[in-house]
């Protein structure tokens, strides 16, 4: 096939491109310029898509002997990822920008341009597996990125390739060194790529401004004040700025955010527990919406936060009734649905954007539901 390798300048995408070459595909490398200030340099393991990263990607392409280009997607990235990120926090939600970048940039804008230019697929260094269009967790559980890929449609998955998902990360670094790729020991990027300082609250404050509000306990007692709901997320414990401790003396966590009144509600860790999660914008990776309830495992954060559940399709979304309560479930995050595989892996069957949570007595452990 004729494939386009998205090369971030890191070790994973470089090895993914190399494996595509080894597989006999006609490979062209492309680096996405996503920063409005392309002169910005990487700060250790923070940030990505910098001038330094573009140079690393070009050198990797030279070693592989493939054509290489830089495509400017900065405007699209700002609109679909950064602006979306800011708007979500202003609305009291907690978005995942990596997920949105995959959905809107790498497997939409980039994939559409690739298809228009005659490419059959887009190759990336994501840690996930694809078996005949079925998205599965990566072999390396610590690096698994199926969660942030679960927003892809069946059509998008059909045009994707994830060559490193069947290999543990240490082996990928060894392979890069064996191939003579200079990025073999390059640190992985962390945090949010467009906030290299790592100070998300300061970044959002500069974009949104000051919008004062109150921090209140579960009984309505005012415990402090804040400068904007964008500085908080459900489940947060540190940096609350409480002027005095709660009556019971226990640690307090953010349990709810009301962007209209500016109220941030805090409570005990027990107050964080939920066993019903509702979601909209459902995406079913098979392309077919289930017609009945589904027994599965749900994941509500990029790392961790899983529980067995019964999921019932409803409108353009679904309701997940958890068999075990989860804590720190925030609006705006994705909830991803998995089915266990015979070999111990997990298959992604769908995802949605969390728009509400609740706590009930739970559901019986022997409750049955039809599987997909």
Short mmCIF file of C-alpha atoms in Angstrom, two decimals:
data_model
loop_
_atom_site.label_atom_id
_atom_site.label_comp_id
_atom_site.label_asym_id
_atom_site.label_seq_id
_atom_site.Cartn_x
_atom_site.Cartn_y
_atom_site.Cartn_z
CA UNK A 1 0.00 0.00 0.00
CA UNK A 2 0.92 3.66 -0.25
CA UNK A 3 0.93 4.94 3.33
CA UNK A 4 1.56 8.24 5.07
CA UNK A 5 3.58 7.98 8.27
CA UNK A 6 2.78 10.67 10.83
CA UNK A 7 6.19 11.33 12.40
CA UNK A 8 6.08 13.34 15.62
CA UNK A 9 9.84 13.29 16.12
CA UNK A 10 9.62 10.63 18.82
CA UNK A 11 10.84 7.06 18.94
CA UNK A 12 7.44 5.38 18.58
CA UNK A 13 6.44 7.05 15.31
CA UNK A 14 9.94 6.55 13.89
CA UNK A 15 9.83 2.79 14.53
CA UNK A 16 6.25 2.64 13.24
CA UNK A 17 7.40 4.21 9.97
CA UNK A 18 10.35 1.82 9.81
CA UNK A 19 8.11 -1.19 10.25
CA UNK A 20 5.82 0.07 7.50
CA UNK A 21 8.86 0.24 5.20
CA UNK A 22 9.88 -3.29 6.23
CA UNK A 23 6.36 -4.49 5.39
CA UNK A 24 6.91 -3.43 1.80
CA UNK A 25 4.67 -0.38 1.77
CA UNK A 26 5.49 2.80 -0.13
CA UNK A 27 5.99 5.15 2.83
CA UNK A 28 6.07 8.94 2.95
CA UNK A 29 6.82 10.69 6.24
CA UNK A 30 5.03 13.83 7.37
CA UNK A 31 5.46 15.98 10.46
CA UNK A 32 2.52 18.08 11.61
CA UNK A 33 3.38 21.66 12.52
CA UNK A 34 0.76 22.32 15.16
CA UNK A 35 2.28 25.25 16.99
CA UNK A 36 1.45 28.83 16.04
CA UNK A 37 5.01 29.60 17.14
CA UNK A 38 7.12 27.00 15.33
CA UNK A 39 10.31 28.38 16.86
CA UNK A 40 9.28 27.06 20.27
CA UNK A 41 11.71 24.45 21.53
CA UNK A 42 10.86 21.40 23.55
CA UNK A 43 11.38 21.58 27.33
CA UNK A 44 12.74 18.18 28.37
CA UNK A 45 9.85 15.73 28.25
CA UNK A 46 7.26 18.50 28.03
CA UNK A 47 5.73 19.70 24.83
CA UNK A 48 5.87 18.26 21.35
CA UNK A 49 5.52 19.31 17.71
CA UNK A 50 8.37 21.79 18.24
CA UNK A 51 11.14 22.86 15.88
CA UNK A 52 13.37 20.30 17.56
CA UNK A 53 10.81 17.55 17.01
CA UNK A 54 10.47 18.41 13.32
CA UNK A 55 14.25 18.09 12.96
CA UNK A 56 14.26 14.73 14.74
CA UNK A 57 11.49 13.46 12.47
CA UNK A 58 13.37 14.59 9.35
CA UNK A 59 16.56 12.83 10.47
CA UNK A 60 14.62 9.63 11.14
CA UNK A 61 13.09 9.80 7.66
CA UNK A 62 16.56 10.25 6.18
CA UNK A 63 17.78 7.11 7.96
CA UNK A 64 14.78 5.20 6.61
CA UNK A 65 15.30 6.60 3.13
CA UNK A 66 11.74 7.88 2.73
CA UNK A 67 10.42 11.23 1.46
CA UNK A 68 9.57 13.69 4.22
CA UNK A 69 7.36 16.77 4.44
CA UNK A 70 6.12 19.21 7.07
CA UNK A 71 2.44 20.11 6.89
CA UNK A 72 1.07 23.15 8.67
CA UNK A 73 -2.04 22.27 10.68
CA UNK A 74 -1.62 25.03 13.29
CA UNK A 75 -4.87 26.83 12.50
CA UNK A 76 -6.90 23.64 12.52
CA UNK A 77 -5.21 22.50 15.73
CA UNK A 78 -6.00 25.78 17.46
CA UNK A 79 -9.65 25.65 16.44
CA UNK A 80 -10.38 21.99 17.04
CA UNK A 81 -8.11 21.22 19.99
CA UNK A 82 -6.92 24.30 21.88
CA UNK A 83 -10.12 26.35 21.58
CA UNK A 84 -12.19 23.25 22.40
CA UNK A 85 -10.00 22.64 25.45
CA UNK A 86 -10.46 26.18 26.76
CA UNK A 87 -14.22 26.21 26.11
CA UNK A 88 -14.68 22.89 27.90
CA UNK A 89 -12.89 24.06 31.03
CA UNK A 90 -14.85 27.31 30.99
CA UNK A 91 -18.01 25.16 30.99
CA UNK A 92 -16.85 23.21 34.04
CA UNK A 93 -15.79 20.14 32.05
CA UNK A 94 -12.51 18.22 31.90
CA UNK A 95 -11.55 17.53 28.27
CA UNK A 96 -8.82 15.25 26.94
CA UNK A 97 -6.90 17.17 24.24
CA UNK A 98 -4.97 14.09 23.02
CA UNK A 99 -8.26 12.36 22.31
CA UNK A 100 -9.57 15.41 20.46
CA UNK A 101 -6.34 15.69 18.45
CA UNK A 102 -6.70 12.10 17.30
CA UNK A 103 -10.35 12.62 16.40
CA UNK A 104 -10.05 15.98 14.64
CA UNK A 105 -6.46 16.23 13.41
CA UNK A 106 -4.57 12.97 12.92
CA UNK A 107 -7.44 10.79 11.77
CA UNK A 108 -9.67 13.43 10.22
CA UNK A 109 -7.83 16.42 8.77
CA UNK A 110 -4.61 14.50 8.12
CA UNK A 111 -6.32 11.31 6.99
CA UNK A 112 -8.62 13.25 4.65
CA UNK A 113 -5.68 15.00 3.02
CA UNK A 114 -3.81 11.70 2.78
CA UNK A 115 -6.76 10.06 1.04
CA UNK A 116 -7.10 13.01 -1.35
CA UNK A 117 -3.44 12.56 -2.28
CA UNK A 118 -3.89 8.86 -3.00
CA UNK A 119 -2.61 7.31 0.23
CA UNK A 120 -4.29 4.15 1.44
CA UNK A 121 -3.65 4.55 5.16
CA UNK A 122 -2.08 6.67 7.90
CA UNK A 123 0.60 5.08 10.08
CA UNK A 124 1.18 6.35 13.63
CA UNK A 125 3.19 5.30 16.67
CA UNK A 126 0.16 4.83 18.92
CA UNK A 127 0.21 1.89 21.29
CA UNK A 128 -2.87 -0.04 20.23
CA UNK A 129 -3.65 -3.00 18.00
CA UNK A 130 -5.87 -3.29 14.96
CA UNK A 131 -7.15 -6.69 13.88
CA UNK A 132 -9.17 -6.41 10.67
CA UNK A 133 -10.48 -3.02 11.72
CA UNK A 134 -11.11 -4.03 15.34
CA UNK A 135 -9.38 -1.75 17.88
CA UNK A 136 -7.72 -3.53 20.81
CA UNK A 137 -5.50 -2.62 23.72
CA UNK A 138 -1.75 -2.67 23.19
CA UNK A 139 0.45 -5.51 24.44
CA UNK A 140 2.22 -3.00 26.71
CA UNK A 141 -0.54 -2.16 29.21
CA UNK A 142 1.44 0.75 30.68
CA UNK A 143 1.64 2.44 27.27
CA UNK A 144 -1.78 1.45 25.94
CA UNK A 145 -3.46 4.30 24.03
CA UNK A 146 -6.66 2.60 22.91
CA UNK A 147 -8.58 4.94 25.21
CA UNK A 148 -7.59 8.05 23.26
CA UNK A 149 -8.23 6.26 19.96
CA UNK A 150 -11.74 5.09 20.85
CA UNK A 151 -13.26 8.21 19.26
CA UNK A 152 -12.33 6.92 15.79
CA UNK A 153 -15.08 5.68 13.52
CA UNK A 154 -15.04 2.38 11.67
CA UNK A 155 -14.12 4.26 8.49
CA UNK A 156 -11.21 6.01 10.18
CA UNK A 157 -9.92 2.78 11.72
CA UNK A 158 -10.04 1.14 8.30
CA UNK A 159 -7.49 3.73 7.12
CA UNK A 160 -5.21 3.48 10.17
CA UNK A 161 -2.12 1.41 11.02
CA UNK A 162 -0.54 1.01 14.48
CA UNK A 163 2.63 -1.05 13.92
CA UNK A 164 4.09 -0.77 17.44
CA UNK A 165 1.05 -1.87 19.43
CA UNK A 166 2.22 -5.49 19.57
CA UNK A 167 5.55 -4.66 21.24
CA UNK A 168 6.57 -3.48 24.74
CA UNK A 169 8.07 0.02 24.84
CA UNK A 170 11.58 -1.08 26.00
CA UNK A 171 11.86 -3.28 22.92
CA UNK A 172 10.80 -0.36 20.68
CA UNK A 173 13.71 1.68 22.04
CA UNK A 174 16.10 -1.24 21.46
CA UNK A 175 14.84 -1.60 17.91
CA UNK A 176 15.29 2.12 17.26
CA UNK A 177 18.89 1.91 18.44
CA UNK A 178 19.51 -1.14 16.24
CA UNK A 179 18.19 0.79 13.26
CA UNK A 180 20.48 3.74 13.98
CA UNK A 181 17.65 6.12 14.85
CA UNK A 182 18.92 9.00 16.99
CA UNK A 183 15.59 9.24 18.84
CA UNK A 184 16.08 5.83 20.47
CA UNK A 185 16.58 7.36 23.92
CA UNK A 186 14.56 10.54 23.46
CA UNK A 187 12.26 11.15 26.47
CA UNK A 188 8.55 10.56 25.98
CA UNK A 189 6.43 13.71 25.93
CA UNK A 190 4.21 14.27 28.95
CA UNK A 191 1.48 16.64 30.03
CA UNK A 192 -0.34 18.72 27.42
CA UNK A 193 1.70 19.42 24.31
CA UNK A 194 0.54 23.02 23.89
CA UNK A 195 1.24 23.85 27.57
CA UNK A 196 4.99 23.08 27.83
CA UNK A 197 5.18 24.85 31.20
CA UNK A 198 2.83 22.24 32.66
CA UNK A 199 0.82 24.99 34.39
CA UNK A 200 -2.66 24.33 33.03
CA UNK A 201 -4.37 26.69 35.47
CA UNK A 202 -2.18 29.64 34.41
CA UNK A 203 -2.72 28.83 30.73
CA UNK A 204 -6.48 28.74 31.15
CA UNK A 205 -6.51 31.83 33.34
CA UNK A 206 -4.78 33.82 30.62
CA UNK A 207 -7.37 32.67 28.10
CA UNK A 208 -10.53 32.88 30.21
CA UNK A 209 -9.80 35.58 32.77
CA UNK A 210 -11.00 35.93 36.35
CA UNK A 211 -14.51 34.69 37.14
CA UNK A 212 -14.80 34.63 40.95
CA UNK A 213 -16.88 32.02 42.71
CA UNK A 214 -17.31 30.15 45.97
CA UNK A 215 -16.03 26.82 47.25
CA UNK A 216 -18.82 25.16 49.23
CA UNK A 217 -19.14 22.00 51.26
CA UNK A 218 -21.87 19.43 50.66
CA UNK A 219 -24.11 21.20 53.17
CA UNK A 220 -23.67 24.57 51.46
CA UNK A 221 -21.11 25.98 53.92
CA UNK A 222 -18.74 28.37 52.16
CA UNK A 223 -15.17 27.16 52.66
CA UNK A 224 -13.35 29.60 50.41
CA UNK A 225 -13.32 31.46 47.12
CA UNK A 226 -11.68 31.02 43.73
CA UNK A 227 -10.94 32.94 40.52
CA UNK A 228 -12.65 30.65 38.06
CA UNK A 229 -14.09 27.16 37.65
CA UNK A 230 -11.47 26.50 34.98
CA UNK A 231 -8.98 25.88 37.81
CA UNK A 232 -10.76 22.76 38.99
CA UNK A 233 -11.73 19.28 37.93
CA UNK A 234 -13.86 16.65 39.62
CA UNK A 235 -11.70 14.49 41.89
CA UNK A 236 -9.11 17.21 42.50
CA UNK A 237 -7.68 17.38 46.02
CA UNK A 238 -4.67 19.71 45.86
CA UNK A 239 -4.72 23.43 45.19
CA UNK A 240 -8.28 24.00 46.35
CA UNK A 241 -7.43 27.14 48.30
CA UNK A 242 -9.79 26.41 51.19
CA UNK A 243 -9.75 29.13 53.84
CA UNK A 244 -10.60 26.65 56.61
CA UNK A 245 -11.00 22.91 57.03
CA UNK A 246 -14.28 21.07 56.85
CA UNK A 247 -16.22 20.32 60.04
CA UNK A 248 -15.24 16.65 60.05
CA UNK A 249 -11.57 17.46 59.49
CA UNK A 250 -11.28 15.09 56.51
CA UNK A 251 -9.59 15.94 53.20
CA UNK A 252 -11.85 17.59 50.65
CA UNK A 253 -12.13 16.85 46.93
CA UNK A 254 -13.93 18.62 44.12
CA UNK A 255 -17.23 16.78 43.69
CA UNK A 256 -19.12 19.14 41.38
CA UNK A 257 -18.74 22.28 39.30
CA UNK A 258 -21.50 24.76 38.37
CA UNK A 259 -20.11 27.08 35.68
CA UNK A 260 -23.22 29.29 35.67
CA UNK A 261 -23.04 30.26 39.35
CA UNK A 262 -19.29 29.78 39.59
CA UNK A 263 -19.76 27.38 42.51
CA UNK A 264 -17.26 24.60 43.09
CA UNK A 265 -18.63 21.92 45.40
CA UNK A 266 -16.25 19.94 47.59
CA UNK A 267 -16.80 16.87 49.73
CA UNK A 268 -15.32 13.65 51.04
CA UNK A 269 -13.86 10.89 48.90
CA UNK A 270 -17.09 8.96 49.48
CA UNK A 271 -19.02 11.80 47.85
CA UNK A 272 -17.04 11.21 44.65
CA UNK A 273 -18.37 7.70 44.12
CA UNK A 274 -20.79 7.21 41.23
CA UNK A 275 -22.32 4.12 39.66
CA UNK A 276 -24.27 5.66 36.79
CA UNK A 277 -22.55 7.50 33.95
CA UNK A 278 -24.42 9.03 31.03
CA UNK A 279 -22.76 9.97 27.76
CA UNK A 280 -23.59 11.56 24.44
CA UNK A 281 -21.76 11.65 21.07
CA UNK A 282 -21.54 7.86 21.06
CA UNK A 283 -19.15 6.30 18.57
CA UNK A 284 -19.48 2.58 17.90
CA UNK A 285 -16.19 1.34 16.44
CA UNK A 286 -17.91 -1.38 14.42
CA UNK A 287 -20.07 1.26 12.78
CA UNK A 288 -23.21 -0.45 14.10
CA UNK A 289 -25.16 0.78 17.15
CA UNK A 290 -26.10 -2.08 19.51
CA UNK A 291 -29.80 -2.82 19.66
CA UNK A 292 -29.78 -4.01 23.27
CA UNK A 293 -27.80 -3.62 26.48
CA UNK A 294 -24.16 -4.67 26.57
CA UNK A 295 -22.10 -6.29 29.33
CA UNK A 296 -18.64 -4.72 29.19
CA UNK A 297 -15.88 -2.95 31.08
CA UNK A 298 -15.79 0.85 31.01
CA UNK A 299 -12.81 3.15 31.36
CA UNK A 300 -13.33 6.79 32.31
CA UNK A 301 -9.79 8.18 32.28
CA UNK A 302 -6.76 7.74 30.05
CA UNK A 303 -5.03 5.71 32.75
CA UNK A 304 -7.12 3.68 35.18
CA UNK A 305 -10.69 4.22 36.27
CA UNK A 306 -12.23 0.95 35.01
CA UNK A 307 -15.28 -1.01 36.16
CA UNK A 308 -17.60 -3.74 34.84
CA UNK A 309 -20.89 -2.28 33.66
CA UNK A 310 -24.12 -2.75 31.77
CA UNK A 311 -24.41 -0.21 28.97
CA UNK A 312 -27.75 0.70 27.43
CA UNK A 313 -27.79 2.66 24.13
CA UNK A 314 -30.00 5.71 24.43
CA UNK A 315 -30.49 8.29 21.69
CA UNK A 316 -27.13 9.47 20.37
CA UNK A 317 -25.43 8.24 23.54
CA UNK A 318 -25.78 5.63 26.26
CA UNK A 319 -26.19 5.02 29.98
CA UNK A 320 -23.57 2.95 31.80
CA UNK A 321 -24.70 1.29 35.04
CA UNK A 322 -21.53 0.34 36.90
CA UNK A 323 -21.27 -2.86 38.92
CA UNK A 324 -18.55 -1.19 41.00
CA UNK A 325 -18.52 2.55 41.83
CA UNK A 326 -15.83 4.79 40.39
CA UNK A 327 -14.49 8.07 41.76
CA UNK A 328 -13.40 11.26 40.03
CA UNK A 329 -15.63 10.82 36.98
CA UNK A 330 -15.70 14.22 35.24
CA UNK A 331 -17.96 15.68 32.60
CA UNK A 332 -16.21 16.19 29.28
CA UNK A 333 -14.01 13.13 29.61
CA UNK A 334 -14.50 10.09 27.42
CA UNK A 335 -16.01 6.85 28.66
CA UNK A 336 -14.69 3.93 26.60
CA UNK A 337 -16.33 0.51 26.41
CA UNK A 338 -14.27 -2.68 26.25
CA UNK A 339 -15.05 -6.35 25.77
CA UNK A 340 -12.56 -8.90 27.17
CA UNK A 341 -10.79 -11.01 24.53
CA UNK A 342 -10.04 -14.71 24.76
CA UNK A 343 -6.28 -14.02 24.88
CA UNK A 344 -6.60 -11.63 27.80
CA UNK A 345 -6.68 -8.41 25.83
CA UNK A 346 -9.55 -5.99 25.45
CA UNK A 347 -11.51 -4.94 22.37
CA UNK A 348 -12.92 -1.43 22.10
CA UNK A 349 -16.58 -1.45 21.14
CA UNK A 350 -17.42 2.21 21.57
CA UNK A 351 -17.02 5.50 23.37
CA UNK A 352 -18.97 8.56 24.39
CA UNK A 353 -18.47 11.95 26.05
CA UNK A 354 -19.51 11.98 29.72
CA UNK A 355 -22.33 14.47 30.33
CA UNK A 356 -23.62 13.33 33.71
CA UNK A 357 -23.14 11.02 36.71
CA UNK A 358 -25.27 9.75 39.57
CA UNK A 359 -25.14 7.46 42.56
CA UNK A 360 -27.76 4.82 43.35
CA UNK A 361 -27.76 1.58 45.25
CA UNK A 362 -25.96 0.06 42.27
CA UNK A 363 -26.98 -2.98 40.23
CA UNK A 364 -26.98 -6.59 41.27
CA UNK A 365 -23.82 -8.50 40.42
CA UNK A 366 -25.84 -11.35 38.92
CA UNK A 367 -27.86 -9.05 36.68
CA UNK A 368 -27.72 -10.22 33.09
CA UNK A 369 -27.66 -8.26 29.88
CA UNK A 370 -27.29 -9.22 26.30
CA UNK A 371 -23.78 -8.85 24.97
CA UNK A 372 -23.05 -7.15 21.67
#
